[in-house]
Amino acid sequence: MKILYRSTRGKDTEAVSASQAILQGLSPDGGLYVPTALPKVDFSLDELPQLGYQELAYRILKLFFNDFTESELRSCITAAYGKNFDTPKIAPLSYYDGKGYLELFHGPTIAFKDIALQLLPHLMTTAAAKHTGSKEIVILTATSGDTGKAAMAGFADVPHTKIIVFYPKHGVSYIQEQQMLTQQGKNTFVFGVNGNFDAAQTNVKKLFNDSQLTHELAENGYQFSSANSINIGRLFPQVVYYFYAYGQLLHAGKIQPGEKINFSVPTGNFGNILAGFYAKQLGLPLNKLLCASNKNNVLTKFFNTGLYDKNRPFYVTSSPSMDILISSNLERLLFYLTGSDPTKTAAFMKELEEKGSYTITTQMRTHLDSFYANFASEDKTAAEIARLFASDQVALDPHTAVASRVAKVFQETTQDQHFTVVVSTASPYKFAQAVLVGLHDPNAFIPGLEAVEALQKRIGVPLPPTIARLFKAPVRTKKIVEPQEMETAVKEILSIK
Ligand SMILES: *Cc1c(COP(=O)(O)O)cnc(C)c1O
């Protein structure tokens, strides 16, 4: 089966190959690329416990990226998942509190975005080599904290690429900002934006859709691409660890072959959990995907009432990577809910743009039964950190704690008996101060790197090398722009008048 990619919004837009979709990021009509058919895995799930992460990644990604040759895809995968992770398992599963915790924070930036962003630059440069006459790739990215650093780390000094990152000035943790400001690489650029994540993301999307700017770029030998989670080169690598977790559960004898399980996913832009949804389509036995939100619980409301409404207060929380009111990847789910109807999807997205809200039909809601949605307040998140430390001597980062709390409430209120895996998206050291607050530590008032040291004393887990390095790395000068100055900033970097 030859899969192509088409836009969620465009009726007549031509379908493109995987490599073209990876290079373009976003479809020219503003929609997101979706595969024209959904494959099933072509191996037996009984094989899963024997497959290493890289082999499994190959078997799954070849279904989606089918204009890459076997050797191209395998060499991308080998380069992405090696010594840059601190465990050969890449995504190990731990067991606490009767649940599995899938640790996606063993890469260079100690958060889950590494899994996709260590691979994406290799996919992109391979894709670019397939299309002759292709230009220097300019990666433009808005980040709620983790994508920015992970993308900079992935693209640093990759030939024929530049990466420009925008983050909300007051919306990221101290460690996240330090990680970005200490990134090496002549082709990496980073700006704080005087606004929240949605302001940064909306303006990045505007730049992408600005045909005048695209033209000026082309004249100067550049083309934009996106490292945001809307890129299929980021989305599909995330499908792999859902299968990998299942294999580890089989291996440990926690489940029987074919048994359905739940995943609780701390959700922001809806990329991670959407990958879980694709895993289910591919044939993974899933019962429920638990969509876990923080106080910015737009998605909880959407799943429980059918109303998506971003007209509401925006909160800065202890889980900043989930402080999002416009979850971009939800558009792909919406597309499937409409029965893959681009006209209907486009109409919903137009309503969102114009009114800031839309309501799906009762008929569409009947297709949401793979999901359960709930949220954790700041207090409950902190309490969950304390609870797991008391019961299992493990320190959860606040994002993981949100998902852990939602899983607990789900189990208690529904009496569901399926094995549940909490997707653990960051190391506690990345959000040290918030973890100290959760633990009622007397040092919880200490900000910055000293919080990391205080947390280390408290939990005794060795510091990941990437955090240890922050203590002595040179820091670049902070540059701050207003949202409306982002275009000028980009043009200056590319020397476009
Ligand atoms: C990005 C991120 C999330 C949210 O993932 P989405 O794919 O945007 O839903 C959750 N936790 C952490 C630590 C993240 O970096």
Coordinates of C-alpha atoms and ligand atoms in Angstrom, one line a residue:
M1 CA 0.0 0.0 0.0
K2 CA 1.5 3.3 -1.1
I3 CA 0.5 6.0 1.4
L4 CA 0.5 9.7 0.4
Y5 CA -0.3 12.7 2.5
R6 CA -3.1 15.2 2.0
S7 CA -4.4 18.3 3.8
T8 CA -7.0 18.1 6.6
R9 CA -8.6 21.2 4.9
G10 CA -8.0 21.1 1.2
K11 CA -10.5 19.3 -1.0
D12 CA -8.5 19.7 -4.2
T13 CA -5.0 19.9 -2.9
E14 CA -2.7 17.4 -4.5
A15 CA -1.5 14.6 -2.2
V16 CA 2.2 14.7 -1.6
S17 CA 4.8 12.0 -0.6
A18 CA 6.0 11.5 2.9
S19 CA 9.3 13.3 2.2
Q20 CA 7.5 16.3 0.7
A21 CA 5.2 16.5 3.7
I22 CA 8.2 16.3 6.1
L23 CA 9.9 19.1 4.2
Q24 CA 6.9 21.4 4.1
G25 CA 5.6 20.8 7.6
L26 CA 2.3 22.5 7.1
S27 CA 0.1 22.1 3.9
P28 CA 0.0 25.3 1.8
D29 CA -3.7 25.7 2.6
G30 CA -3.0 25.9 6.3
G31 CA -4.2 22.4 7.0
L32 CA -2.2 19.5 8.5
Y33 CA -1.0 16.5 6.5
V34 CA -2.8 13.2 7.1
P35 CA -2.0 9.8 5.5
T36 CA -4.4 8.9 2.6
A37 CA -4.8 5.4 4.2
L38 CA -4.1 3.9 7.6
P39 CA -1.8 0.9 7.5
K40 CA -1.8 -2.1 9.9
V41 CA 1.5 -3.3 11.3
D42 CA 2.8 -6.3 9.3
F43 CA 4.2 -8.3 12.2
S44 CA 2.7 -10.2 15.0
L45 CA 2.5 -8.4 18.4
D46 CA 4.0 -11.6 20.0
E47 CA 7.3 -10.5 18.4
L48 CA 7.3 -7.2 20.3
P49 CA 9.2 -8.3 23.4
Q50 CA 12.1 -9.4 21.2
L51 CA 12.4 -6.2 19.2
G52 CA 14.9 -3.5 20.2
Y53 CA 13.8 0.1 19.9
Q54 CA 15.5 0.8 16.6
E55 CA 14.2 -2.3 14.9
L56 CA 10.7 -1.6 16.1
A57 CA 11.0 2.0 14.9
Y58 CA 12.0 0.8 11.5
R59 CA 9.1 -1.6 11.2
I60 CA 6.6 1.1 12.2
L61 CA 8.0 4.1 10.4
K62 CA 8.4 2.2 7.1
L63 CA 4.6 2.1 6.9
F64 CA 4.3 5.8 7.1
F65 CA 7.5 7.1 5.4
N66 CA 7.3 4.8 2.4
D67 CA 9.3 6.9 -0.1
F68 CA 12.4 6.4 2.0
T69 CA 14.5 3.4 1.1
E70 CA 15.2 0.8 3.8
S71 CA 18.8 1.9 4.1
E72 CA 17.8 5.6 4.3
L73 CA 15.3 5.0 7.0
R74 CA 17.6 2.6 9.0
S75 CA 20.5 5.1 8.9
C76 CA 18.2 7.9 10.2
I77 CA 17.0 5.7 13.0
T78 CA 20.5 4.5 13.9
A79 CA 21.7 8.1 14.1
A80 CA 18.8 9.2 16.2
Y81 CA 18.6 6.5 18.8
G82 CA 22.1 5.8 20.0
K83 CA 24.5 7.1 22.6
N84 CA 22.7 10.4 22.8
F85 CA 20.2 8.5 25.0
D86 CA 21.4 7.5 28.4
T87 CA 19.9 4.0 28.1
P88 CA 19.9 1.5 25.2
K89 CA 16.2 0.9 25.9
I90 CA 15.6 4.5 24.8
A91 CA 12.1 4.4 26.4
P92 CA 12.2 2.2 29.5
L93 CA 9.1 1.2 31.5
S94 CA 9.1 1.5 35.4
Y95 CA 6.4 0.2 37.7
Y96 CA 5.0 2.3 40.6
D97 CA 1.7 2.4 42.4
G98 CA 0.3 -0.5 40.4
K99 CA 0.9 1.3 37.1
G100 CA 3.6 1.4 34.4
Y101 CA 5.5 4.7 33.9
L102 CA 6.9 4.9 30.4
E103 CA 10.0 7.1 30.7
L104 CA 10.5 9.3 27.6
F105 CA 13.1 11.5 29.2
H106 CA 16.3 9.7 28.6
G107 CA 17.5 11.9 25.6
P108 CA 19.7 14.9 25.5
T109 CA 17.1 17.5 26.7
I110 CA 15.5 15.1 29.3
A111 CA 12.0 15.5 27.9
F112 CA 9.9 13.4 25.6
K113 CA 10.3 15.7 22.5
D114 CA 13.8 14.3 22.1
I115 CA 12.3 11.0 20.8
A116 CA 10.9 12.7 17.7
L117 CA 13.4 15.6 17.5
Q118 CA 16.5 13.5 17.5
L119 CA 15.1 11.8 14.4
L120 CA 13.5 14.7 12.5
P121 CA 16.7 16.5 11.3
H122 CA 17.9 13.2 9.8
L123 CA 14.5 12.6 8.1
M124 CA 14.5 16.2 6.8
T125 CA 18.0 16.2 5.3
T126 CA 17.3 12.8 3.8
A127 CA 14.0 14.2 2.4
A128 CA 15.7 17.3 1.1
A129 CA 18.3 15.2 -0.8
K130 CA 15.5 13.4 -2.6
H131 CA 14.1 16.6 -4.1
T132 CA 16.7 18.3 -6.3
G133 CA 16.7 22.0 -6.4
S134 CA 15.7 22.1 -2.8
K135 CA 16.8 25.0 -0.8
E136 CA 18.4 25.6 2.6
I137 CA 15.8 24.6 5.2
V138 CA 14.8 27.2 7.8
I139 CA 13.1 25.6 10.7
L140 CA 10.8 28.0 12.4
T141 CA 9.4 26.9 15.7
A142 CA 7.2 28.2 18.5
T143 CA 7.8 26.4 21.8
S144 CA 6.1 26.1 25.1
G145 CA 9.5 25.2 26.5
D146 CA 10.6 21.7 25.5
T147 CA 10.4 21.7 21.7
G148 CA 12.7 24.7 21.4
K149 CA 15.7 23.1 23.1
A150 CA 15.1 19.7 21.7
A151 CA 14.8 21.1 18.1
M152 CA 18.0 23.2 18.6
A153 CA 19.8 20.2 19.9
G154 CA 18.7 18.1 17.0
F155 CA 19.5 20.6 14.2
A156 CA 22.7 22.2 15.7
D157 CA 25.3 22.3 12.9
V158 CA 23.3 20.1 10.6
P159 CA 24.4 21.3 7.1
H160 CA 21.9 23.2 5.0
T161 CA 19.7 24.0 7.9
K162 CA 19.0 27.0 10.2
I163 CA 16.7 26.9 13.2
I164 CA 14.9 29.8 14.7
V165 CA 13.0 29.3 18.0
F166 CA 10.5 31.6 19.7
Y167 CA 9.4 30.9 23.3
P168 CA 7.0 32.8 25.6
K169 CA 9.3 35.0 27.7
H170 CA 7.5 34.3 31.0
G171 CA 6.1 30.9 30.1
V172 CA 9.1 28.5 30.4
S173 CA 11.0 27.2 33.4
Y174 CA 14.4 28.5 34.4
I175 CA 16.0 25.3 33.3
Q176 CA 14.2 25.3 29.9
E177 CA 15.4 28.9 29.3
Q178 CA 18.9 28.1 30.3
Q179 CA 19.0 25.0 28.1
M180 CA 18.0 27.2 25.1
L181 CA 20.4 30.0 25.9
T182 CA 23.3 27.7 26.3
Q183 CA 22.7 25.8 23.0
Q184 CA 25.8 25.6 20.8
G185 CA 25.6 25.7 17.0
K186 CA 26.1 28.6 14.5
N187 CA 22.9 27.8 12.8
T188 CA 20.7 28.1 15.9
F189 CA 18.8 31.3 16.9
V190 CA 16.4 31.8 19.8
F191 CA 14.1 34.7 20.9
G192 CA 11.8 35.3 23.9
V193 CA 8.4 36.6 22.9
N194 CA 6.6 39.2 24.9
G195 CA 3.4 37.1 25.0
N196 CA 2.2 33.6 25.7
F197 CA 2.7 30.4 23.7
D198 CA -0.4 30.9 21.6
A199 CA 0.9 34.3 20.5
A200 CA 4.2 32.8 19.4
Q201 CA 2.5 29.9 17.7
T202 CA -0.1 32.0 15.9
N203 CA 2.6 34.3 14.5
V204 CA 4.8 31.4 13.4
K205 CA 1.8 30.0 11.5
K206 CA 1.2 33.4 10.0
L207 CA 4.8 33.5 8.7
F208 CA 4.4 30.1 7.2
N209 CA 1.2 31.1 5.4
D210 CA 2.6 34.4 4.1
S211 CA 3.0 33.8 0.4
Q212 CA 4.9 37.1 -0.1
L213 CA 7.4 36.0 2.5
T214 CA 7.7 32.5 1.1
H215 CA 8.5 34.1 -2.3
E216 CA 11.1 36.3 -0.8
L217 CA 12.6 33.4 1.0
A218 CA 12.8 31.3 -2.2
E219 CA 14.5 34.1 -4.0
N220 CA 17.2 34.0 -1.4
G221 CA 17.6 30.2 -1.5
Y222 CA 15.6 29.4 1.6
Q223 CA 12.4 27.4 2.4
F224 CA 10.6 27.3 5.7
S225 CA 9.9 24.0 7.5
S226 CA 8.4 23.3 10.8
A227 CA 9.8 21.2 13.7
N228 CA 6.5 21.7 15.6
S229 CA 4.5 18.6 16.4
I230 CA 2.3 19.2 13.4
N231 CA 5.1 17.8 11.2
I232 CA 4.4 14.2 10.3
G233 CA 8.2 13.7 10.8
R234 CA 7.5 14.3 14.5
L235 CA 4.1 12.8 14.9
F236 CA 4.8 9.3 13.6
P237 CA 8.1 8.6 15.5
Q238 CA 5.9 8.9 18.6
V239 CA 3.8 5.9 17.6
V240 CA 6.8 3.7 18.2
Y241 CA 7.0 3.9 22.0
Y242 CA 3.3 2.9 22.4
F243 CA 4.2 -0.4 20.8
Y244 CA 7.5 -0.6 22.7
A245 CA 5.7 -0.2 26.0
Y246 CA 3.3 -3.0 25.1
G247 CA 6.3 -5.2 24.3
Q248 CA 7.8 -4.4 27.7
L249 CA 4.6 -5.3 29.5
L250 CA 4.4 -8.6 27.7
H251 CA 8.0 -9.3 28.5
A252 CA 7.5 -8.6 32.2
G253 CA 4.4 -10.8 32.2
K254 CA 2.2 -7.9 33.3
I255 CA -0.3 -8.5 30.5
Q256 CA -1.3 -11.4 28.3
P257 CA -0.9 -11.2 24.5
G258 CA -3.8 -9.3 23.0
E259 CA -4.9 -7.8 26.3
K260 CA -6.1 -4.2 26.1
I261 CA -4.3 -1.5 28.1
N262 CA -4.8 2.3 28.9
F263 CA -2.3 5.1 28.4
S264 CA -2.6 8.3 30.4
V265 CA -1.0 11.1 28.4
P266 CA -0.1 14.6 29.7
T267 CA -1.4 16.7 26.8
G268 CA -0.7 20.1 25.4
N269 CA -0.6 20.4 21.6
F270 CA -2.3 16.9 21.3
G271 CA 0.7 15.4 19.4
N272 CA 1.7 12.7 21.9
I273 CA -1.8 11.4 22.5
L274 CA -2.6 11.5 18.8
A275 CA 0.3 9.2 18.2
G276 CA -1.4 6.8 20.6
F277 CA -4.6 7.1 18.6
Y278 CA -2.6 6.2 15.4
A279 CA -1.0 3.2 17.4
K280 CA -4.6 2.0 18.0
Q281 CA -5.4 2.2 14.3
L282 CA -2.2 0.3 13.5
G283 CA -3.5 -2.6 15.6
L284 CA -2.2 -2.0 19.2
P285 CA -4.8 -3.3 21.7
L286 CA -5.8 -0.1 23.5
N287 CA -8.8 0.4 25.8
K288 CA -8.6 4.1 26.6
L289 CA -6.3 7.0 25.9
L290 CA -6.6 9.3 28.9
C291 CA -6.2 12.9 27.8
A292 CA -4.7 14.5 30.9
S293 CA -4.7 18.3 31.1
N294 CA -3.6 20.9 33.7
K295 CA -5.6 23.9 34.8
N296 CA -5.7 25.0 31.1
N297 CA -8.3 22.3 30.6
V298 CA -9.8 23.2 27.1
L299 CA -9.5 19.6 26.0
T300 CA -11.3 18.2 29.1
K301 CA -14.2 20.4 28.2
F302 CA -14.0 19.4 24.5
F303 CA -14.1 15.7 25.2
N304 CA -16.8 15.9 27.8
T305 CA -19.2 18.3 26.1
G306 CA -18.2 18.6 22.4
L307 CA -17.4 22.4 22.8
Y308 CA -13.9 23.6 22.0
D309 CA -13.6 27.1 23.4
K310 CA -10.3 29.0 23.7
N311 CA -12.0 32.1 25.0
R312 CA -11.0 31.6 28.6
P313 CA -8.3 32.8 31.0
F314 CA -4.8 31.5 30.3
Y315 CA -2.9 30.1 33.3
V316 CA 0.9 29.8 33.8
T317 CA 1.2 26.5 35.6
S318 CA 3.8 24.2 37.0
S319 CA 3.5 22.1 33.8
P320 CA 4.3 24.8 31.3
S321 CA 4.6 22.5 28.3
M322 CA 0.9 21.9 28.6
D323 CA -0.1 25.6 29.0
I324 CA -1.8 25.7 25.6
L325 CA -5.3 26.8 24.6
I326 CA -5.0 25.9 20.9
S327 CA -4.0 22.3 20.5
S328 CA -2.9 22.2 16.9
N329 CA -2.9 18.4 16.4
L330 CA -6.5 18.2 17.5
E331 CA -7.3 19.2 13.9
R332 CA -6.2 15.8 12.7
L333 CA -8.6 14.0 15.2
L334 CA -11.4 16.4 14.1
F335 CA -10.7 15.4 10.5
Y336 CA -11.3 11.7 11.4
L337 CA -14.4 12.6 13.4
T338 CA -15.9 14.3 10.3
G339 CA -15.4 11.0 8.4
S340 CA -12.3 12.5 6.7
D341 CA -14.1 15.4 5.3
P342 CA -11.8 18.3 4.5
T343 CA -14.6 20.8 3.9
K344 CA -16.2 20.2 7.3
T345 CA -12.8 20.3 9.0
A346 CA -11.9 23.6 7.3
A347 CA -15.2 25.0 8.5
F348 CA -14.5 24.1 12.1
M349 CA -11.0 25.6 11.9
K350 CA -12.4 28.8 10.4
E351 CA -14.9 29.1 13.3
L352 CA -12.0 28.6 15.7
E353 CA -10.1 31.3 14.1
E354 CA -13.0 33.8 13.9
K355 CA -14.9 33.0 17.1
G356 CA -12.4 31.2 19.1
S357 CA -14.7 28.2 19.5
Y358 CA -16.7 25.5 17.8
T359 CA -19.0 22.6 18.8
I360 CA -18.9 19.2 17.2
T361 CA -22.0 17.3 16.4
T362 CA -23.5 14.5 18.5
Q363 CA -22.7 12.1 15.7
M364 CA -19.1 13.1 15.7
R365 CA -18.9 12.7 19.5
T366 CA -19.9 9.0 19.2
H367 CA -16.4 8.4 17.6
L368 CA -14.6 9.7 20.7
D369 CA -15.0 6.5 22.8
S370 CA -11.3 5.7 22.7
F371 CA -10.8 8.7 24.9
Y372 CA -11.3 9.7 28.5
A373 CA -10.5 13.2 29.5
N374 CA -9.9 14.9 32.8
F375 CA -7.5 17.4 34.4
A376 CA -5.5 18.0 37.5
S377 CA -5.4 21.3 39.4
E378 CA -2.1 22.7 40.6
D379 CA -2.9 21.5 44.2
K380 CA -3.7 18.0 43.0
T381 CA -0.6 17.9 40.8
A382 CA 1.6 18.8 43.8
A383 CA -0.2 16.3 46.0
E384 CA 0.4 13.6 43.4
I385 CA 4.1 14.3 43.4
A386 CA 4.1 14.0 47.2
R387 CA 2.0 10.8 47.1
L388 CA 4.3 8.9 44.7
F389 CA 7.4 10.0 46.6
A390 CA 5.9 8.7 49.8
S391 CA 4.7 5.4 48.3
D392 CA 7.5 4.6 45.8
Q393 CA 10.3 7.0 46.5
V394 CA 10.1 8.3 43.0
A395 CA 9.9 12.0 42.0
L396 CA 7.6 12.7 39.1
D397 CA 7.9 15.9 37.1
P398 CA 4.7 18.0 37.2
H399 CA 3.6 17.0 33.6
T400 CA 3.9 13.3 34.5
A401 CA 2.2 14.0 37.8
V402 CA -0.8 15.5 36.0
A403 CA -1.2 12.3 34.0
S404 CA -0.6 10.1 37.0
R405 CA -3.3 11.9 38.9
V406 CA -5.8 11.7 36.0
A407 CA -5.1 7.9 35.8
K408 CA -5.8 7.5 39.5
V409 CA -9.1 9.4 39.3
F410 CA -10.0 7.4 36.2
Q411 CA -9.4 4.1 37.9
E412 CA -11.2 5.1 41.1
T413 CA -14.3 6.5 39.4
T414 CA -14.7 4.0 36.6
Q415 CA -13.4 0.8 38.4
D416 CA -11.6 0.1 35.1
Q417 CA -9.3 -2.9 35.5
H418 CA -7.1 -2.6 32.4
F419 CA -3.4 -2.2 33.0
T420 CA -2.6 1.5 32.8
V421 CA 0.6 3.1 31.6
V422 CA 1.4 6.8 32.5
V423 CA 3.4 8.4 29.8
S424 CA 6.3 10.2 31.7
T425 CA 7.3 13.1 29.7
A426 CA 10.1 14.8 31.6
S427 CA 12.8 14.3 34.2
P428 CA 12.0 15.8 37.6
Y429 CA 15.3 17.8 37.2
K430 CA 13.8 19.8 34.4
F431 CA 11.2 21.3 36.7
A432 CA 13.1 21.1 39.9
Q433 CA 11.5 23.9 41.7
A434 CA 7.9 22.6 41.1
V435 CA 8.9 19.2 42.3
L436 CA 10.4 20.7 45.5
V437 CA 7.1 22.5 46.0
G438 CA 5.2 19.2 45.6
L439 CA 7.5 17.6 48.1
H440 CA 7.0 20.4 50.6
D441 CA 10.8 20.8 50.7
P442 CA 12.1 23.6 52.9
N443 CA 14.2 24.7 49.9
A444 CA 11.2 25.0 47.6
F445 CA 11.6 28.8 47.5
I446 CA 15.0 28.5 45.8
P447 CA 14.9 29.2 42.0
G448 CA 17.2 28.2 39.2
L449 CA 20.1 25.9 39.2
E450 CA 20.3 25.8 43.0
A451 CA 16.8 24.2 43.0
V452 CA 18.4 21.4 40.9
E453 CA 21.0 20.8 43.6
A454 CA 18.5 20.9 46.4
L455 CA 16.3 18.4 44.5
Q456 CA 19.3 16.1 44.0
K457 CA 20.0 16.1 47.7
R458 CA 16.4 15.3 48.4
I459 CA 15.8 12.4 45.9
G460 CA 19.4 11.2 45.4
V461 CA 18.9 10.3 41.7
P462 CA 22.2 11.1 39.8
L463 CA 22.0 14.4 37.7
P464 CA 21.7 13.7 34.0
P465 CA 24.9 15.0 32.3
T466 CA 22.9 17.5 30.2
I467 CA 21.8 19.2 33.4
A468 CA 25.2 19.0 35.0
R469 CA 26.7 20.8 32.0
L470 CA 24.3 23.8 32.5
F471 CA 26.3 24.8 35.5
K472 CA 29.3 25.8 33.5
A473 CA 28.1 26.4 29.9
P474 CA 28.4 29.9 28.4
V475 CA 25.0 31.7 28.1
R476 CA 24.1 33.7 25.1
T477 CA 22.5 37.2 25.4
K478 CA 18.8 37.1 25.9
K479 CA 16.9 38.6 22.9
I480 CA 13.3 39.6 23.5
V481 CA 10.8 40.5 20.7
E482 CA 7.1 41.6 20.6
P483 CA 4.9 39.1 18.7
Q484 CA 4.5 41.6 15.8
E485 CA 8.4 41.8 15.5
M486 CA 8.9 38.1 14.8
E487 CA 8.9 38.5 11.0
T488 CA 11.6 41.2 11.2
A489 CA 13.7 39.0 13.4
V490 CA 13.5 36.2 10.9
K491 CA 14.3 38.4 8.0
E492 CA 17.3 39.9 9.8
I493 CA 18.8 36.4 10.4
L494 CA 18.3 35.5 6.7
S495 CA 19.5 38.9 5.5
I496 CA 16.3 39.5 3.6
K497 CA 15.6 43.2 3.2
Ligands
LIG1 C1 5.4 18.9 24.9 C2 5.2 18.3 26.2 C3 4.0 17.8 26.6 C4 2.7 17.9 25.8 O1 2.8 17.1 24.6 P1 1.9 17.4 23.4 O2 2.3 16.4 22.3 O3 2.1 18.8 23.0 O4 0.5 17.1 23.8 C5 3.9 17.2 27.9 N1 4.9 17.1 28.7 C6 6.1 17.6 28.4 C7 7.3 17.5 29.3 C8 6.3 18.2 27.1 O5 7.5 18.6 26.8

